[in-house]
Amino acid sequence: ILLCLFTGIRVGELCALRWENICLQDRVLYVQHTMQRIQTDMPSDQKTKVMITSPKSKHSIRVIPLPEDFAKLLASIQPESSSGFFLTGKEHQWVEPRSMQNHFKRVLQSCAIAPANFHALRHTFATRCVELGFDLKSLSEILGHANVNITMNRYVHPSMELKRDHMQKLSSLFAVK
């Protein structure tokens, strides 16, 4: 959950993430895969299957710098073997997106936080980045968007406090003596 709050990655990207996609020495995370459960056309007991594929667009394949303190936190939990899935540390065992979303809902409930979709972490990341003054092009690339308009129109939700702070800047232009 923290990784998504600090990087803005999608739940499918989180579930497909492997430890070898994280370079703690360079403090970067490589987003190269996504995981999803899809319906199968096969007439069998299995109506769906988990697929690990390339992300949804060429812009979604990206390198995300990690904050120094967050990289230190990751280093403290990194398994001895730097292979395997990030969420399990195991080579052939993963957590699928639906399970991660259900886990997230249980965490919110146990913390007495209002219910939210896992994707809200991505929106929160984008909004906080704008509040901290990120330039929009960098943010758009970190999120894996094709252009800045997608980032601004879908992901950034400025608070009233931020709007008020911006409007307060106009005070310097209004000098009544």
Coordinates of N, CA and C in Angstrom, one line a residue:
I1 N 0.8 -1.2 0.0 CA 0.0 0.0 0.0 C 0.9 1.2 0.0
L2 N 1.9 1.2 0.8 CA 2.8 2.4 0.9 C 3.6 2.6 -0.4
L3 N 3.9 1.5 -1.1 CA 4.6 1.6 -2.4 C 3.8 2.3 -3.4
C4 N 2.5 2.0 -3.4 CA 1.6 2.7 -4.3 C 1.4 4.2 -3.9
L5 N 1.3 4.5 -2.6 CA 1.2 5.9 -2.2 C 2.5 6.7 -2.6
F6 N 3.6 6.0 -2.6 CA 4.9 6.7 -2.9 C 5.3 6.7 -4.3
T7 N 4.6 5.9 -5.2 CA 5.0 5.8 -6.6 C 3.9 6.0 -7.6
G8 N 2.7 5.8 -7.1 CA 1.5 6.0 -8.0 C 1.3 4.8 -8.9
I9 N 1.9 3.6 -8.7 CA 1.7 2.5 -9.6 C 0.3 1.9 -9.4
R10 N -0.1 1.3 -10.5 CA -1.4 0.7 -10.5 C -1.4 -0.7 -9.7
V11 N -2.6 -1.1 -9.3 CA -2.6 -2.4 -8.5 C -2.1 -3.6 -9.4
G12 N -2.4 -3.6 -10.6 CA -1.9 -4.7 -11.5 C -0.4 -4.6 -11.6
E13 N 0.2 -3.4 -11.7 CA 1.6 -3.3 -11.7 C 2.3 -3.7 -10.4
L14 N 1.6 -3.4 -9.3 CA 2.1 -3.8 -8.0 C 2.2 -5.3 -7.9
C15 N 1.1 -6.0 -8.3 CA 1.0 -7.4 -8.2 C 2.0 -8.1 -9.1
A16 N 2.3 -7.5 -10.2 CA 3.3 -8.1 -11.1 C 4.7 -7.8 -10.8
L17 N 4.9 -6.8 -9.9 CA 6.3 -6.3 -9.5 C 7.1 -7.4 -8.9
R18 N 8.3 -7.5 -9.3 CA 9.3 -8.5 -8.8 C 10.4 -7.7 -8.2
W19 N 11.1 -8.3 -7.2 CA 12.2 -7.6 -6.5 C 13.3 -7.2 -7.5
E20 N 13.5 -8.0 -8.5 CA 14.5 -7.6 -9.5 C 14.1 -6.4 -10.3
N21 N 12.9 -5.9 -10.2 CA 12.5 -4.7 -10.9 C 12.7 -3.5 -10.0
I22 N 13.3 -3.7 -8.8 CA 13.7 -2.6 -7.9 C 15.2 -2.5 -7.7
C23 N 15.8 -1.4 -8.1 CA 17.2 -1.3 -7.9 C 17.4 -0.3 -6.7
L24 N 17.7 -0.8 -5.6 CA 17.8 0.1 -4.4 C 19.1 0.9 -4.5
Q25 N 20.1 0.4 -5.1 CA 21.4 1.1 -5.2 C 21.1 2.4 -6.0
D26 N 20.4 2.3 -7.1 CA 20.1 3.5 -7.9 C 18.8 4.2 -7.5
R27 N 18.1 3.6 -6.5 CA 16.8 4.1 -6.0 C 15.8 4.3 -7.1
V28 N 15.6 3.2 -7.9 CA 14.6 3.3 -9.0 C 13.7 2.0 -9.0
L29 N 12.5 2.1 -9.5 CA 11.6 1.0 -9.7 C 11.3 1.0 -11.2
Y30 N 11.4 -0.2 -11.8 CA 11.1 -0.4 -13.2 C 9.8 -1.0 -13.3
V31 N 8.9 -0.3 -14.0 CA 7.5 -0.9 -14.3 C 7.6 -1.5 -15.6
Q32 N 7.5 -2.8 -15.7 CA 7.6 -3.5 -17.0 C 6.5 -4.5 -17.2
H33 N 5.7 -4.8 -16.2 CA 4.6 -5.8 -16.3 C 3.4 -5.3 -15.5
T34 N 2.3 -5.9 -15.9 CA 1.1 -5.8 -15.1 C 0.4 -7.1 -15.0
M35 N -0.4 -7.3 -14.0 CA -1.2 -8.5 -13.8 C -2.7 -8.3 -13.9
Q36 N -3.4 -9.2 -14.5 CA -4.8 -9.1 -14.5 C -5.4 -10.4 -14.6
R37 N -6.6 -10.6 -14.1 CA -7.4 -11.8 -14.3 C -8.3 -11.6 -15.5
I38 N -8.2 -12.5 -16.4 CA -9.1 -12.4 -17.6 C -9.9 -13.7 -17.8
Q39 N -11.0 -13.5 -18.5 CA -11.9 -14.7 -18.8 C -11.2 -15.5 -19.9
T40 N -11.4 -16.8 -19.7 CA -10.9 -17.8 -20.7 C -12.0 -18.2 -21.7
D41 N -11.6 -18.6 -22.9 CA -12.5 -19.1 -23.8 C -12.6 -20.7 -23.8
M42 N -11.8 -21.2 -22.9 CA -11.7 -22.7 -22.8 C -12.9 -23.3 -22.1
P43 N -13.5 -24.3 -22.6 CA -14.6 -25.0 -21.9 C -14.0 -25.9 -20.8
S44 N -13.8 -25.3 -19.6 CA -13.2 -26.1 -18.5 C -13.8 -25.5 -17.2
D45 N -13.3 -26.1 -16.1 CA -13.7 -25.6 -14.8 C -13.2 -24.2 -14.5
Q46 N -12.1 -23.8 -15.2 CA -11.5 -22.5 -15.0 C -12.0 -21.5 -16.0
K47 N -12.8 -20.6 -15.4 CA -13.5 -19.6 -16.3 C -12.6 -18.4 -16.5
T48 N -11.6 -18.2 -15.6 CA -10.7 -17.1 -15.7 C -9.2 -17.6 -15.4
K49 N -8.3 -16.8 -15.8 CA -6.9 -17.1 -15.5 C -6.1 -15.8 -15.2
V50 N -5.0 -15.9 -14.5 CA -4.2 -14.7 -14.2 C -3.2 -14.6 -15.3
M51 N -3.0 -13.4 -15.8 CA -2.1 -13.1 -16.9 C -1.1 -12.0 -16.4
I52 N 0.2 -12.2 -16.7 CA 1.2 -11.2 -16.5 C 1.6 -10.8 -17.9
T53 N 1.4 -9.5 -18.2 CA 1.7 -9.0 -19.6 C 2.4 -7.7 -19.5
S54 N 2.7 -7.1 -20.6 CA 3.3 -5.7 -20.6 C 2.2 -4.8 -20.2
P55 N 2.6 -3.6 -19.6 CA 1.5 -2.7 -19.2 C 0.7 -2.2 -20.4
K56 N -0.4 -1.5 -20.0 CA -1.4 -1.2 -21.0 C -1.0 -0.3 -22.2
S57 N 0.1 0.4 -22.1 CA 0.6 1.2 -23.2 C 2.1 1.4 -23.1
K58 N 2.7 1.8 -24.2 CA 4.2 2.0 -24.1 C 4.6 3.0 -23.1
H59 N 3.7 4.0 -22.8 CA 4.0 5.0 -21.8 C 4.0 4.4 -20.4
S60 N 3.3 3.3 -20.2 CA 3.2 2.7 -18.9 C 4.5 1.9 -18.5
I61 N 5.3 1.6 -19.5 CA 6.6 1.0 -19.2 C 7.5 2.2 -18.9
R62 N 8.0 2.2 -17.6 CA 8.7 3.4 -17.1 C 9.6 3.1 -16.0
V63 N 10.4 4.1 -15.6 CA 11.3 4.0 -14.5 C 10.9 5.1 -13.5
I64 N 10.7 4.7 -12.3 CA 10.2 5.6 -11.3 C 11.3 5.8 -10.2
P65 N 11.8 7.0 -10.0 CA 12.8 7.3 -8.9 C 12.1 7.1 -7.6
L66 N 12.8 6.5 -6.6 CA 12.3 6.3 -5.3 C 12.9 7.3 -4.3
P67 N 12.1 7.9 -3.4 CA 12.6 8.8 -2.4 C 13.6 8.0 -1.5
E68 N 14.7 8.7 -1.1 CA 15.8 8.0 -0.4 C 15.3 7.3 0.9
D69 N 14.4 7.9 1.7 CA 14.0 7.2 2.9 C 13.1 6.0 2.6
F70 N 12.4 6.1 1.5 CA 11.5 5.0 1.1 C 12.4 3.8 0.6
A71 N 13.4 4.1 -0.1 CA 14.4 3.1 -0.6 C 15.0 2.4 0.6
K72 N 15.3 3.1 1.6 CA 15.9 2.5 2.9 C 14.9 1.6 3.5
L73 N 13.6 2.0 3.5 CA 12.5 1.1 4.1 C 12.5 -0.2 3.2
L74 N 12.5 0.0 1.9 CA 12.5 -1.2 1.1 C 13.7 -2.1 1.3
A75 N 14.8 -1.5 1.5 CA 16.0 -2.3 1.8 C 15.9 -3.1 3.0
S76 N 15.2 -2.6 4.0 CA 15.0 -3.3 5.3 C 14.1 -4.5 5.2
I77 N 13.3 -4.5 4.1 CA 12.3 -5.7 4.0 C 12.7 -6.6 2.8
Q78 N 13.7 -6.2 2.1 CA 14.1 -7.0 0.9 C 14.6 -8.4 1.3
P79 N 14.1 -9.4 0.7 CA 14.5 -10.8 1.0 C 15.9 -11.0 0.5
E80 N 16.6 -12.0 1.1 CA 18.0 -12.3 0.7 C 18.1 -12.6 -0.7
S81 N 17.2 -13.3 -1.3 CA 17.1 -13.6 -2.7 C 16.4 -12.4 -3.4
S82 N 17.1 -11.7 -4.3 CA 16.4 -10.5 -4.9 C 15.6 -10.9 -6.1
S83 N 15.0 -12.1 -6.0 CA 14.1 -12.5 -7.1 C 12.8 -12.8 -6.4
G84 N 11.8 -13.1 -7.2 CA 10.5 -13.4 -6.7 C 9.6 -12.2 -6.7
F85 N 8.3 -12.4 -6.5 CA 7.4 -11.3 -6.5 C 7.5 -10.4 -5.3
F86 N 7.3 -9.1 -5.5 CA 7.5 -8.1 -4.4 C 6.6 -8.4 -3.2
L87 N 5.3 -8.7 -3.5 CA 4.3 -8.9 -2.4 C 4.5 -10.2 -1.6
T88 N 5.1 -11.2 -2.2 CA 5.3 -12.5 -1.6 C 6.7 -12.9 -1.3
G89 N 7.7 -12.4 -2.1 CA 9.1 -12.7 -2.0 C 9.3 -14.1 -2.6
K90 N 8.3 -14.7 -3.2 CA 8.4 -16.1 -3.8 C 8.4 -16.0 -5.3
E91 N 9.1 -17.0 -5.8 CA 9.3 -17.0 -7.3 C 8.0 -17.4 -8.0
H92 N 7.2 -18.3 -7.5 CA 6.0 -18.7 -8.3 C 4.7 -18.5 -7.5
Q93 N 4.8 -17.6 -6.6 CA 3.5 -17.3 -5.8 C 3.3 -15.8 -5.8
W94 N 2.2 -15.4 -6.3 CA 1.8 -14.0 -6.4 C 0.5 -13.6 -5.6
V95 N 0.3 -12.4 -5.5 CA -1.0 -11.9 -5.0 C -1.7 -11.2 -6.2
E96 N -2.9 -11.7 -6.5 CA -3.6 -11.1 -7.7 C -4.3 -9.8 -7.3
P97 N -4.6 -9.0 -8.3 CA -5.2 -7.7 -8.0 C -6.4 -7.7 -7.2
R98 N -7.3 -8.6 -7.4 CA -8.6 -8.7 -6.7 C -8.3 -8.9 -5.2
S99 N -7.4 -9.8 -5.0 CA -7.0 -10.2 -3.6 C -6.3 -8.9 -2.9
M100 N -5.5 -8.2 -3.6 CA -4.9 -7.0 -3.1 C -5.9 -6.0 -2.8
Q101 N -6.9 -5.8 -3.6 CA -8.0 -4.8 -3.4 C -8.8 -5.2 -2.1
N102 N -9.0 -6.5 -2.0 CA -9.8 -7.0 -0.8 C -8.9 -6.8 0.5
H103 N -7.6 -7.0 0.4 CA -6.7 -6.7 1.5 C -6.8 -5.3 1.9
F104 N -6.7 -4.4 0.9 CA -6.7 -3.0 1.1 C -8.0 -2.6 1.8
K105 N -9.2 -3.1 1.4 CA -10.4 -2.8 2.1 C -10.4 -3.2 3.5
R106 N -9.8 -4.4 3.8 CA -9.7 -4.8 5.2 C -8.8 -3.9 6.0
V107 N -7.7 -3.4 5.5 CA -6.8 -2.5 6.1 C -7.5 -1.2 6.5
L108 N -8.3 -0.7 5.5 CA -9.0 0.6 5.7 C -10.0 0.4 6.8
Q109 N -10.7 -0.7 6.8 CA -11.7 -1.0 7.8 C -11.1 -1.1 9.2
S110 N -10.0 -1.8 9.3 CA -9.3 -2.0 10.6 C -8.7 -0.7 11.2
C111 N -8.5 0.3 10.3 CA -8.0 1.6 10.7 C -9.1 2.6 10.8
A112 N -10.3 2.2 10.7 CA -11.5 3.1 10.7 C -11.4 4.2 9.7
I113 N -11.0 3.8 8.5 CA -10.9 4.8 7.4 C -12.1 4.5 6.5
A114 N -12.7 5.5 5.9 CA -13.8 5.3 5.0 C -13.4 4.4 3.9
P115 N -14.4 3.6 3.4 CA -14.1 2.7 2.3 C -13.6 3.5 1.1
A116 N -12.6 2.9 0.4 CA -12.1 3.5 -0.9 C -11.6 2.4 -1.8
N117 N -11.6 2.7 -3.0 CA -11.0 1.7 -4.0 C -9.5 1.8 -4.0
F118 N -8.8 0.7 -4.3 CA -7.4 0.7 -4.3 C -6.8 1.8 -5.2
H119 N -7.5 2.1 -6.3 CA -7.0 3.0 -7.3 C -7.0 4.5 -6.7
A120 N -7.7 4.7 -5.6 CA -7.6 6.0 -4.9 C -6.2 6.3 -4.5
L121 N -5.4 5.3 -4.2 CA -4.0 5.5 -3.9 C -3.3 6.3 -5.0
R122 N -3.6 5.9 -6.2 CA -2.9 6.5 -7.4 C -3.4 8.0 -7.5
H123 N -4.7 8.2 -7.3 CA -5.2 9.6 -7.3 C -4.6 10.4 -6.2
T124 N -4.5 9.8 -5.0 CA -3.9 10.5 -3.8 C -2.4 10.9 -4.1
F125 N -1.7 9.9 -4.7 CA -0.3 10.2 -5.1 C -0.2 11.4 -6.0
A126 N -1.0 11.4 -7.1 CA -1.0 12.5 -8.0 C -1.3 13.8 -7.4
T127 N -2.3 13.8 -6.6 CA -2.8 15.1 -5.9 C -1.7 15.6 -5.0
R128 N -1.1 14.7 -4.2 CA 0.0 15.2 -3.3 C 1.2 15.7 -4.0
C129 N 1.5 15.1 -5.2 CA 2.6 15.5 -6.0 C 2.4 16.9 -6.5
V130 N 1.2 17.2 -6.9 CA 0.9 18.6 -7.4 C 1.0 19.6 -6.2
E131 N 0.4 19.2 -5.1 CA 0.5 20.0 -3.9 C 1.9 20.3 -3.5
L132 N 2.8 19.4 -3.7 CA 4.2 19.6 -3.4 C 5.0 20.3 -4.4
G133 N 4.4 20.6 -5.5 CA 5.0 21.4 -6.6 C 5.7 20.7 -7.7
F134 N 5.4 19.4 -7.9 CA 6.0 18.6 -9.0 C 5.6 19.3 -10.3
D135 N 6.6 19.3 -11.2 CA 6.2 19.8 -12.5 C 5.3 18.7 -13.2
L136 N 4.3 19.1 -14.0 CA 3.3 18.2 -14.5 C 3.9 17.2 -15.5
K137 N 4.9 17.6 -16.3 CA 5.5 16.6 -17.2 C 6.1 15.4 -16.5
S138 N 6.9 15.7 -15.4 CA 7.5 14.7 -14.6 C 6.4 13.8 -14.0
L139 N 5.4 14.4 -13.4 CA 4.4 13.6 -12.8 C 3.7 12.7 -13.8
S140 N 3.4 13.3 -15.0 CA 2.7 12.5 -16.0 C 3.5 11.3 -16.4
E141 N 4.8 11.4 -16.5 CA 5.7 10.3 -16.9 C 5.8 9.3 -15.8
I142 N 5.9 9.8 -14.5 CA 5.9 8.8 -13.4 C 4.6 8.0 -13.4
L143 N 3.5 8.6 -13.7 CA 2.2 7.9 -13.7 C 2.1 7.0 -14.9
G144 N 2.9 7.2 -16.0 CA 2.8 6.4 -17.2 C 1.7 6.9 -18.1
H145 N 1.4 8.2 -18.1 CA 0.4 8.7 -19.0 C 1.0 9.2 -20.3
A146 N 0.2 9.1 -21.3 CA 0.7 9.5 -22.7 C 0.8 11.1 -22.7
N147 N 0.0 11.8 -22.0 CA 0.2 13.3 -22.0 C -0.3 13.8 -20.6
V148 N 0.1 15.1 -20.4 CA -0.2 15.8 -19.2 C -1.7 16.0 -19.0
N149 N -2.5 16.1 -20.0 CA -3.9 16.3 -19.9 C -4.6 15.2 -19.1
I150 N -4.2 13.9 -19.4 CA -4.8 12.8 -18.7 C -4.5 12.9 -17.2
T151 N -3.2 13.3 -16.9 CA -2.9 13.4 -15.5 C -3.7 14.5 -14.8
M152 N -3.9 15.6 -15.4 CA -4.6 16.7 -14.8 C -6.1 16.5 -14.7
N153 N -6.6 16.0 -15.8 CA -8.1 15.9 -15.9 C -8.7 14.7 -15.1
R154 N -7.9 13.6 -14.9 CA -8.4 12.4 -14.2 C -7.8 12.2 -12.8
Y155 N -6.6 12.7 -12.6 CA -5.9 12.2 -11.4 C -5.7 13.3 -10.3
V156 N -5.7 14.6 -10.7 CA -5.4 15.6 -9.7 C -6.6 16.2 -9.2
H157 N -6.8 16.2 -7.9 CA -8.0 16.8 -7.2 C -7.5 17.8 -6.2
P158 N -7.3 19.1 -6.6 CA -6.8 20.0 -5.6 C -7.8 20.3 -4.5
S159 N -7.2 20.4 -3.3 CA -8.1 20.6 -2.1 C -8.4 22.1 -2.0
M160 N -9.4 22.4 -1.2 CA -9.8 23.8 -1.0 C -8.7 24.6 -0.4
E161 N -7.9 23.9 0.5 CA -6.8 24.6 1.1 C -5.7 25.0 0.1
L162 N -5.5 24.1 -0.9 CA -4.5 24.4 -1.9 C -5.0 25.6 -2.8
K163 N -6.3 25.5 -3.1 CA -6.8 26.6 -3.9 C -6.8 28.0 -3.2
R164 N -7.1 27.9 -1.9 CA -7.0 29.1 -1.0 C -5.6 29.6 -1.0
D165 N -4.6 28.8 -0.8 CA -3.2 29.2 -0.8 C -2.8 29.9 -2.1
H166 N -3.2 29.3 -3.2 CA -2.9 29.9 -4.5 C -3.6 31.3 -4.6
M167 N -4.8 31.4 -4.2 CA -5.6 32.6 -4.3 C -5.0 33.7 -3.3
Q168 N -4.4 33.3 -2.2 CA -3.8 34.2 -1.2 C -2.6 34.9 -1.8
K169 N -2.0 34.2 -2.8 CA -0.8 34.8 -3.5 C -1.2 36.1 -4.2
L170 N -2.4 36.2 -4.5 CA -2.9 37.5 -5.2 C -2.9 38.7 -4.2
S171 N -2.8 38.4 -2.9 CA -2.8 39.5 -1.9 C -1.7 40.5 -2.1
S172 N -0.6 40.0 -2.6 CA 0.6 40.9 -2.8 C 0.3 41.9 -3.9
L173 N -0.7 41.6 -4.8 CA -1.1 42.5 -5.9 C -2.1 43.5 -5.4
F174 N -2.7 43.3 -4.3 CA -3.8 44.1 -3.8 C -3.2 44.9 -2.5
A175 N -2.6 46.0 -2.8 CA -2.0 46.7 -1.7 C -2.9 48.0 -1.4
V176 N -3.6 48.0 -0.3 CA -4.4 49.1 0.1 C -3.6 49.8 1.3
K177 N -3.3 51.0 1.1 CA -2.6 51.8 2.1 C -3.5 52.7 2.8

